[in-house]
JSON list of C-alpha atoms in Angstrom, two decimals:
[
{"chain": "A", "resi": 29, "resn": "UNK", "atom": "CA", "xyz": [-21.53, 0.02, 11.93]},
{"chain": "A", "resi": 30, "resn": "UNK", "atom": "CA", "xyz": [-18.06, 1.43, 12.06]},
{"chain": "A", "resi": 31, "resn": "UNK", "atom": "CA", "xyz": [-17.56, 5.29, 10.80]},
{"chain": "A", "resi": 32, "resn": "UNK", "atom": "CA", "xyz": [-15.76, 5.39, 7.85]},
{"chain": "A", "resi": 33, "resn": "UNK", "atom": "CA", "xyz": [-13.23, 7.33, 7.14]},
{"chain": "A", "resi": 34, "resn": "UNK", "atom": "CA", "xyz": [-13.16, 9.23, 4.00]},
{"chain": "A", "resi": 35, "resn": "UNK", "atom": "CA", "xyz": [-10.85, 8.27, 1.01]},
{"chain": "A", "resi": 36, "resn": "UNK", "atom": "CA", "xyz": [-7.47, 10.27, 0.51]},
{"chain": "A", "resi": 37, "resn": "UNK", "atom": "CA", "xyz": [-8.03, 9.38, -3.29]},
{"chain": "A", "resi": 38, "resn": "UNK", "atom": "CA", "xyz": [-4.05, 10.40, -3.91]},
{"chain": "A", "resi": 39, "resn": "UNK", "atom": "CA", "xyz": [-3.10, 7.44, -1.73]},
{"chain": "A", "resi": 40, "resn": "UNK", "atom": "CA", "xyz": [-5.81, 5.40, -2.80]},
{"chain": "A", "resi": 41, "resn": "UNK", "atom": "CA", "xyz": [-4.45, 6.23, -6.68]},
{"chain": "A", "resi": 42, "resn": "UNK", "atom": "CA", "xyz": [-1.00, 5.47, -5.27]},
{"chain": "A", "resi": 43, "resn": "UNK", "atom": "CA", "xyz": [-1.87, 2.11, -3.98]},
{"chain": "A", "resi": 44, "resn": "UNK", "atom": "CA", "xyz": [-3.87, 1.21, -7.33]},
{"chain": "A", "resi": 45, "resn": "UNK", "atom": "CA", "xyz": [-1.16, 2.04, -9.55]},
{"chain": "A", "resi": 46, "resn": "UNK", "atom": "CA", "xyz": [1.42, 0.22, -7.54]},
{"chain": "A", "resi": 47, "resn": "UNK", "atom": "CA", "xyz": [-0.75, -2.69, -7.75]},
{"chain": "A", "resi": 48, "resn": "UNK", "atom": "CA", "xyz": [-2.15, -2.55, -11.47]},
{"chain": "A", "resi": 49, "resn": "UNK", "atom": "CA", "xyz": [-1.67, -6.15, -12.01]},
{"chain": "A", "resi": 50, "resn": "UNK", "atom": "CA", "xyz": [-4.96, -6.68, -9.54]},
{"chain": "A", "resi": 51, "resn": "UNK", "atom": "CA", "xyz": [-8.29, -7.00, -11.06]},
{"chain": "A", "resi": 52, "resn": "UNK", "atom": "CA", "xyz": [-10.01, -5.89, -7.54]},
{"chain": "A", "resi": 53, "resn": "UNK", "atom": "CA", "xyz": [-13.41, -6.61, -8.91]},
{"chain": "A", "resi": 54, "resn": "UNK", "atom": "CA", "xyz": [-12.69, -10.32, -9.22]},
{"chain": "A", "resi": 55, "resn": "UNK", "atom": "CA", "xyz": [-9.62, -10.50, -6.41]},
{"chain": "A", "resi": 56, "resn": "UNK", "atom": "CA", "xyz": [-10.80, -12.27, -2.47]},
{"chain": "A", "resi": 57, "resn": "UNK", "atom": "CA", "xyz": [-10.41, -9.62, -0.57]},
{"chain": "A", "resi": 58, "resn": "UNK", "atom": "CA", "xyz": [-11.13, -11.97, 2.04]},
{"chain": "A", "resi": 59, "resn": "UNK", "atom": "CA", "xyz": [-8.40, -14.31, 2.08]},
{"chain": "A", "resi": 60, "resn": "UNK", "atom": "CA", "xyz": [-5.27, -12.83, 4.11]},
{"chain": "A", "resi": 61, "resn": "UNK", "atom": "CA", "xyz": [-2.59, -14.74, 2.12]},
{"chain": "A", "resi": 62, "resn": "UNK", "atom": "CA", "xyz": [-3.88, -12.70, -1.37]},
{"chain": "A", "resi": 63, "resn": "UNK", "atom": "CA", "xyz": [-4.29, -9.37, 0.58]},
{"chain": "A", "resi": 64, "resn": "UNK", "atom": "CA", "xyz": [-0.86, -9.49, 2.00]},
{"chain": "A", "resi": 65, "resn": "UNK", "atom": "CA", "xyz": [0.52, -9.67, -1.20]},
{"chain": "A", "resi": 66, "resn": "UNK", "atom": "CA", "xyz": [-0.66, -6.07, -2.22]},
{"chain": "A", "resi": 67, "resn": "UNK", "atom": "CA", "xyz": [1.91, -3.62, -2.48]},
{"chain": "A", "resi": 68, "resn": "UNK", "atom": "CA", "xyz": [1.12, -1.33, 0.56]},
{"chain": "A", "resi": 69, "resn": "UNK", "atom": "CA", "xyz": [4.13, 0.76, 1.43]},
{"chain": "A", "resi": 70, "resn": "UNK", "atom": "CA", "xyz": [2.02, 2.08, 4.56]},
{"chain": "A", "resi": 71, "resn": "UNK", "atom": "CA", "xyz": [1.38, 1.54, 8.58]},
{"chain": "A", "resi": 72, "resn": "UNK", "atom": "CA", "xyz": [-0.60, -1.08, 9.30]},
{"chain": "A", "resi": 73, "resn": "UNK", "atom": "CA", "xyz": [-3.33, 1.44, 10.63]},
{"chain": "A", "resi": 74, "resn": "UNK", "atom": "CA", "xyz": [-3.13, 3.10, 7.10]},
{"chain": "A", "resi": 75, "resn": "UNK", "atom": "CA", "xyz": [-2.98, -0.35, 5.75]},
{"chain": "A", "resi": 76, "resn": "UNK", "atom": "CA", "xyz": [-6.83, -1.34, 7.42]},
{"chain": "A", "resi": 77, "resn": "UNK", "atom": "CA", "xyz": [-7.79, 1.92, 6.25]},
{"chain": "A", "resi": 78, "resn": "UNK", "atom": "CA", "xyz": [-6.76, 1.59, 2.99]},
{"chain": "A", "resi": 79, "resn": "UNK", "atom": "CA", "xyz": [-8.42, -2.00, 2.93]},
{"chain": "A", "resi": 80, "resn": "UNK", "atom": "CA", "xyz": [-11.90, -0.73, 4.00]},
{"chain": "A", "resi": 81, "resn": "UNK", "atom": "CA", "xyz": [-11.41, 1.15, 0.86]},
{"chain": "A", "resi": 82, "resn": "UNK", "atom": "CA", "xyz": [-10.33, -0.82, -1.51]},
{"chain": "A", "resi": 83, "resn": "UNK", "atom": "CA", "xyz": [-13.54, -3.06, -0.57]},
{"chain": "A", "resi": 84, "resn": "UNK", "atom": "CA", "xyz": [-15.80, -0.15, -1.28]},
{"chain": "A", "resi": 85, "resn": "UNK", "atom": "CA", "xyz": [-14.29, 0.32, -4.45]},
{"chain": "A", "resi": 86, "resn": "UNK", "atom": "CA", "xyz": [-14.69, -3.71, -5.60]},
{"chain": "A", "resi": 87, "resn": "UNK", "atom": "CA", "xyz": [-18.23, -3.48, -4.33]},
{"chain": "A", "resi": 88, "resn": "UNK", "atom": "CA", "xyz": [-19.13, -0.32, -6.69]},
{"chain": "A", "resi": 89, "resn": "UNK", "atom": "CA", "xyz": [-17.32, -1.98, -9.14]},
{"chain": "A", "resi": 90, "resn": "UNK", "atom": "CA", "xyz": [-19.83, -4.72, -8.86]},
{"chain": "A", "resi": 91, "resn": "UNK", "atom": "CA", "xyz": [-22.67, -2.17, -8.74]},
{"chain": "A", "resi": 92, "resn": "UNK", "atom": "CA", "xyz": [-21.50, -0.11, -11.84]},
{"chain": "A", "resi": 93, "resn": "UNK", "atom": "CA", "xyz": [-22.24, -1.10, -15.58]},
{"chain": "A", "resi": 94, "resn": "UNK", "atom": "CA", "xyz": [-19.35, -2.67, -17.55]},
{"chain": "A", "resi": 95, "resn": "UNK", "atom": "CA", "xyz": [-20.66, -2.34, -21.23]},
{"chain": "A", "resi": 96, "resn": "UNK", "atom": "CA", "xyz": [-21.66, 1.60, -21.12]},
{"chain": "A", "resi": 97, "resn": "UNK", "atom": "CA", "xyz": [-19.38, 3.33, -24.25]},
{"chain": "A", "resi": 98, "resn": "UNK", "atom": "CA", "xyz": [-17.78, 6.06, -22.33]},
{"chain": "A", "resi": 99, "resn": "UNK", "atom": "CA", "xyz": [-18.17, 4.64, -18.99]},
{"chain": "A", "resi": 100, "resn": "UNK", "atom": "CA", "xyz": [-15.03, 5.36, -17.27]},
{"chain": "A", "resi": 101, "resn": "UNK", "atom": "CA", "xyz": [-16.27, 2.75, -14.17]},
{"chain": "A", "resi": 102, "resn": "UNK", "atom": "CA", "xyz": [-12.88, 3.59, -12.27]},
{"chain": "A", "resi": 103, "resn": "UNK", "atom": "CA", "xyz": [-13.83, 7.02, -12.05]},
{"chain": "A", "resi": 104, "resn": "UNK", "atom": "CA", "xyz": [-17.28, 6.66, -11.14]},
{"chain": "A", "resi": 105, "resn": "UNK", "atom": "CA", "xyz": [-16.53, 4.28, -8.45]},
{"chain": "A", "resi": 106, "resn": "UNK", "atom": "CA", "xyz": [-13.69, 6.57, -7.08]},
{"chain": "A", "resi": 107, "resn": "UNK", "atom": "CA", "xyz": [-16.32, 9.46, -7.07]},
{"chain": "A", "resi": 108, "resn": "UNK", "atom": "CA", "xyz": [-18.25, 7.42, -5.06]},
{"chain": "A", "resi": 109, "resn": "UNK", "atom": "CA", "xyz": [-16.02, 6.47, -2.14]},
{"chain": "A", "resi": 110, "resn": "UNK", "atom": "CA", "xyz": [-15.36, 10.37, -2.04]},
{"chain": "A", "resi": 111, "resn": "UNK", "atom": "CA", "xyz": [-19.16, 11.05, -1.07]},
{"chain": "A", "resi": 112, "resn": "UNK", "atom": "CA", "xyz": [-19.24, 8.14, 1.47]},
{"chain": "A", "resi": 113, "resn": "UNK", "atom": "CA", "xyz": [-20.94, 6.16, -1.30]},
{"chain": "A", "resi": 114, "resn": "UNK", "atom": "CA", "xyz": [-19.41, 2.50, -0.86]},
{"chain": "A", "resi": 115, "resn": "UNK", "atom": "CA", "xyz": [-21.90, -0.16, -1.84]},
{"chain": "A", "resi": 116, "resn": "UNK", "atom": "CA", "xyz": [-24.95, -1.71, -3.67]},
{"chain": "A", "resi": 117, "resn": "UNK", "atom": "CA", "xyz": [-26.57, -2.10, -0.45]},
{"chain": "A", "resi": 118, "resn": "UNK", "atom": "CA", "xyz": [-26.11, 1.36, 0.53]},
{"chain": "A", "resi": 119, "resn": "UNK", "atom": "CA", "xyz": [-27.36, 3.08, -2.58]},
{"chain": "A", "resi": 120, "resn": "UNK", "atom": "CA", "xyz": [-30.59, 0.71, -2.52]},
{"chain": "A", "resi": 121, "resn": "UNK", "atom": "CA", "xyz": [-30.90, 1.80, 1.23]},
{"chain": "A", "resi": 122, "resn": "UNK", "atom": "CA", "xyz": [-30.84, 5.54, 0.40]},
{"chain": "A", "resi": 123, "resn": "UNK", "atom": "CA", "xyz": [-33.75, 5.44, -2.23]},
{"chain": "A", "resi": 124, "resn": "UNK", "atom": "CA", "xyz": [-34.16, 6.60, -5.81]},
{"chain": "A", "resi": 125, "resn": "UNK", "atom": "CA", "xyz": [-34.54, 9.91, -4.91]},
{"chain": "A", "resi": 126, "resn": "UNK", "atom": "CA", "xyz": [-31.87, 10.76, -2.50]},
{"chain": "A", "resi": 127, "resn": "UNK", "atom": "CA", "xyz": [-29.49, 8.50, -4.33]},
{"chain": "A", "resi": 128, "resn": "UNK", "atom": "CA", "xyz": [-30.44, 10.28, -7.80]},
{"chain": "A", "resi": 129, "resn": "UNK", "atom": "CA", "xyz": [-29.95, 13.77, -6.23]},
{"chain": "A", "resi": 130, "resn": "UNK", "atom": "CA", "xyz": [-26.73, 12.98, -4.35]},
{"chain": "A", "resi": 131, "resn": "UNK", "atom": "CA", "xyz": [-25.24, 11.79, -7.93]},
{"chain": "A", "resi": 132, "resn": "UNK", "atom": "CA", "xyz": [-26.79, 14.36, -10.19]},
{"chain": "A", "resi": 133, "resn": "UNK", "atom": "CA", "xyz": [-23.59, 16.21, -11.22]},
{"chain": "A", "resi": 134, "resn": "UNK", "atom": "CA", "xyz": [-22.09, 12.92, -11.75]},
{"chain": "A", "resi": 135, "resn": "UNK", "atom": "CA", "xyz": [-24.31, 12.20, -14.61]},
{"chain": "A", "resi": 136, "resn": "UNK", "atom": "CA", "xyz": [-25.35, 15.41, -15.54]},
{"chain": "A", "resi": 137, "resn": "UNK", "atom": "CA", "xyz": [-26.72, 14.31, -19.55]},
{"chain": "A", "resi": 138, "resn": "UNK", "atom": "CA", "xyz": [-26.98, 10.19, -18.10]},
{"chain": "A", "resi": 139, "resn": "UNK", "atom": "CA", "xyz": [-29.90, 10.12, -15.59]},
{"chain": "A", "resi": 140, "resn": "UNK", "atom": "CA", "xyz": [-30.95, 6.84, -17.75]},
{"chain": "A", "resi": 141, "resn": "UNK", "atom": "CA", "xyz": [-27.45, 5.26, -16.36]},
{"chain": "A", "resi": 142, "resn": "UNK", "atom": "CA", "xyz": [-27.96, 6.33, -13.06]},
{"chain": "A", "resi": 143, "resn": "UNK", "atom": "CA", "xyz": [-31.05, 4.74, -12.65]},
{"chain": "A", "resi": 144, "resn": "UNK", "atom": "CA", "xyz": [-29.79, 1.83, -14.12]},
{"chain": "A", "resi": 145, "resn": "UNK", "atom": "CA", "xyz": [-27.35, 1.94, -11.51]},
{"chain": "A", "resi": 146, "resn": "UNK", "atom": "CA", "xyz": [-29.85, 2.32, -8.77]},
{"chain": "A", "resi": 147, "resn": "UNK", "atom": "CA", "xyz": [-31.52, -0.61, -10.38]},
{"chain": "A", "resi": 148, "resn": "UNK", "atom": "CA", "xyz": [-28.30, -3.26, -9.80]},
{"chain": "A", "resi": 149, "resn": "UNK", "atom": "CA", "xyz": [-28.48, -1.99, -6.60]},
{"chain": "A", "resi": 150, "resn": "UNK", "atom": "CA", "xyz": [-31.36, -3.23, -5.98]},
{"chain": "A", "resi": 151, "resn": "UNK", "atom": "CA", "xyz": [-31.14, -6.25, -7.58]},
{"chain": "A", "resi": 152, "resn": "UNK", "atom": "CA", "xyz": [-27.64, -7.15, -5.83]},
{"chain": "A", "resi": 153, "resn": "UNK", "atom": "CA", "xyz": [-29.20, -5.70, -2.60]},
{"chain": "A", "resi": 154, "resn": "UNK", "atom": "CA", "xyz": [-32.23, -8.72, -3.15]},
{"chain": "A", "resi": 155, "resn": "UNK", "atom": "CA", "xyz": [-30.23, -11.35, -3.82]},
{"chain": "A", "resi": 156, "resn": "UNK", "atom": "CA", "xyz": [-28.08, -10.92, -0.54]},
{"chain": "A", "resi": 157, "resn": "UNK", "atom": "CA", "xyz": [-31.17, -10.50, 1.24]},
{"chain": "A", "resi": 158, "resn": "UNK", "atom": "CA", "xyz": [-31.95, -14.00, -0.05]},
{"chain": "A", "resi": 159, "resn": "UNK", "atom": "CA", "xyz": [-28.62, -15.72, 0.65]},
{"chain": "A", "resi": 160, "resn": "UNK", "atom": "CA", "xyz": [-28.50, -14.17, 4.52]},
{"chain": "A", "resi": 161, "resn": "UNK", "atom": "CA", "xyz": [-32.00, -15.12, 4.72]},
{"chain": "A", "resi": 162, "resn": "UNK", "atom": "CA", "xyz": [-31.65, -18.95, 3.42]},
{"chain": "A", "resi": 163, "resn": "UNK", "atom": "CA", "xyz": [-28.35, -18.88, 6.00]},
{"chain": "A", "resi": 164, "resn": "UNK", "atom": "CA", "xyz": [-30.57, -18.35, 8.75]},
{"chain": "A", "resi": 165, "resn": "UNK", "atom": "CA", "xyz": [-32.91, -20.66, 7.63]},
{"chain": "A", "resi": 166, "resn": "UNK", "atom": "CA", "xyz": [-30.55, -23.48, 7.78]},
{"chain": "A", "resi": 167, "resn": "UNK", "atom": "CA", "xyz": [-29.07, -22.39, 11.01]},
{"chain": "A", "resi": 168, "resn": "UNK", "atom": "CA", "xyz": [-32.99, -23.28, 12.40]},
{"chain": "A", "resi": 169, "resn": "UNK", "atom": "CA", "xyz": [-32.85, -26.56, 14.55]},
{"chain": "A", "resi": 170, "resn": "UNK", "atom": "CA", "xyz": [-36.13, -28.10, 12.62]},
{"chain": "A", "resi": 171, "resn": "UNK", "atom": "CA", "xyz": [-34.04, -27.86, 9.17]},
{"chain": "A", "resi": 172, "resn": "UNK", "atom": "CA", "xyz": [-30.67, -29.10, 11.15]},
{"chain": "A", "resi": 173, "resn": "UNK", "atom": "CA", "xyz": [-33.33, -32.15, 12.19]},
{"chain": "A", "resi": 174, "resn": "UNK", "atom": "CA", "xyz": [-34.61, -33.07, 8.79]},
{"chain": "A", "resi": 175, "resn": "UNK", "atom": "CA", "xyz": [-30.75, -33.38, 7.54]},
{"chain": "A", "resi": 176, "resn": "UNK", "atom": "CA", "xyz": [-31.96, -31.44, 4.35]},
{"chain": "A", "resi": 177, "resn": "UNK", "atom": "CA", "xyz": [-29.07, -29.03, 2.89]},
{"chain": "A", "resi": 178, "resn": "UNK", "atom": "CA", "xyz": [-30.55, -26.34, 1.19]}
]
């Protein structure tokens, strides 16, 4: 896996407030045309830097509860980026335990919320596992034969 750098969270502020119209948790970060029309006012190399980021910060946005009064999920998920933390499948990787005592001062009177934020991890972390796994299953040549599309 490539290093990542770590988040310069003045740019990466910059960059969200010149593009505020952007829902990233809902925007395809995958389709070129969409991501071109960010504002970026950077190098290209600062640009794919920038990018890996702003892809960590949709996927946290995934992983982090919506309907928590006084969840301020921008924060949270900016918090994360700055201790390398970037996705579901990463914080279901580290464990409970590590994960819980890498965030502790992040929910210092919450531990209930960051379980339950361990817990979507693992539950988005699952249901990838499922998709890659029924991929490969129809990449076999005995379900290619049958000319059954799962």
């Amino acid at each position: 896996m490539k290093e990542r750098t770590s988040v310069d969270l003045r740019k990466f502020n910059a960059f969200l407030r010149k593009n505020q119209r952007i829902d990233f948790k809902e925007t395809d970060l995958q389709n070129q045309t969409v991501v071109e029309g960010f504002e970026w006012n950077c190098t290209e190399e600062e640009k794919k830097n920038m990018l890996v980021h702003v892809k960590g910060y949709q996927r946290l946005l995934r992983v982090l509860p919506e309907d928590e009064k006084g969840l301020d999920v921008d924060k949270i998920a900016k918090e994360f980026l700055k201790m390398q933390i970037h996705s579901a499948v990463q914080i279901a990787d580290m464990g409970k335990k590590e994960f819980l005592k890498k965030i502790k001062n992040l929910f210092k009177e919450k531990e209930t919320l960051a379980e339950q934020i361990f817990q979507r991890a693992l539950a988005i972390r699952k249901v990838l596992v499922l998709k890659y796994l029924n991929h490969m299953q129809q990449l076999e040549p005995h379900t290619k034969a049958t000319g059954i599309h799962l």
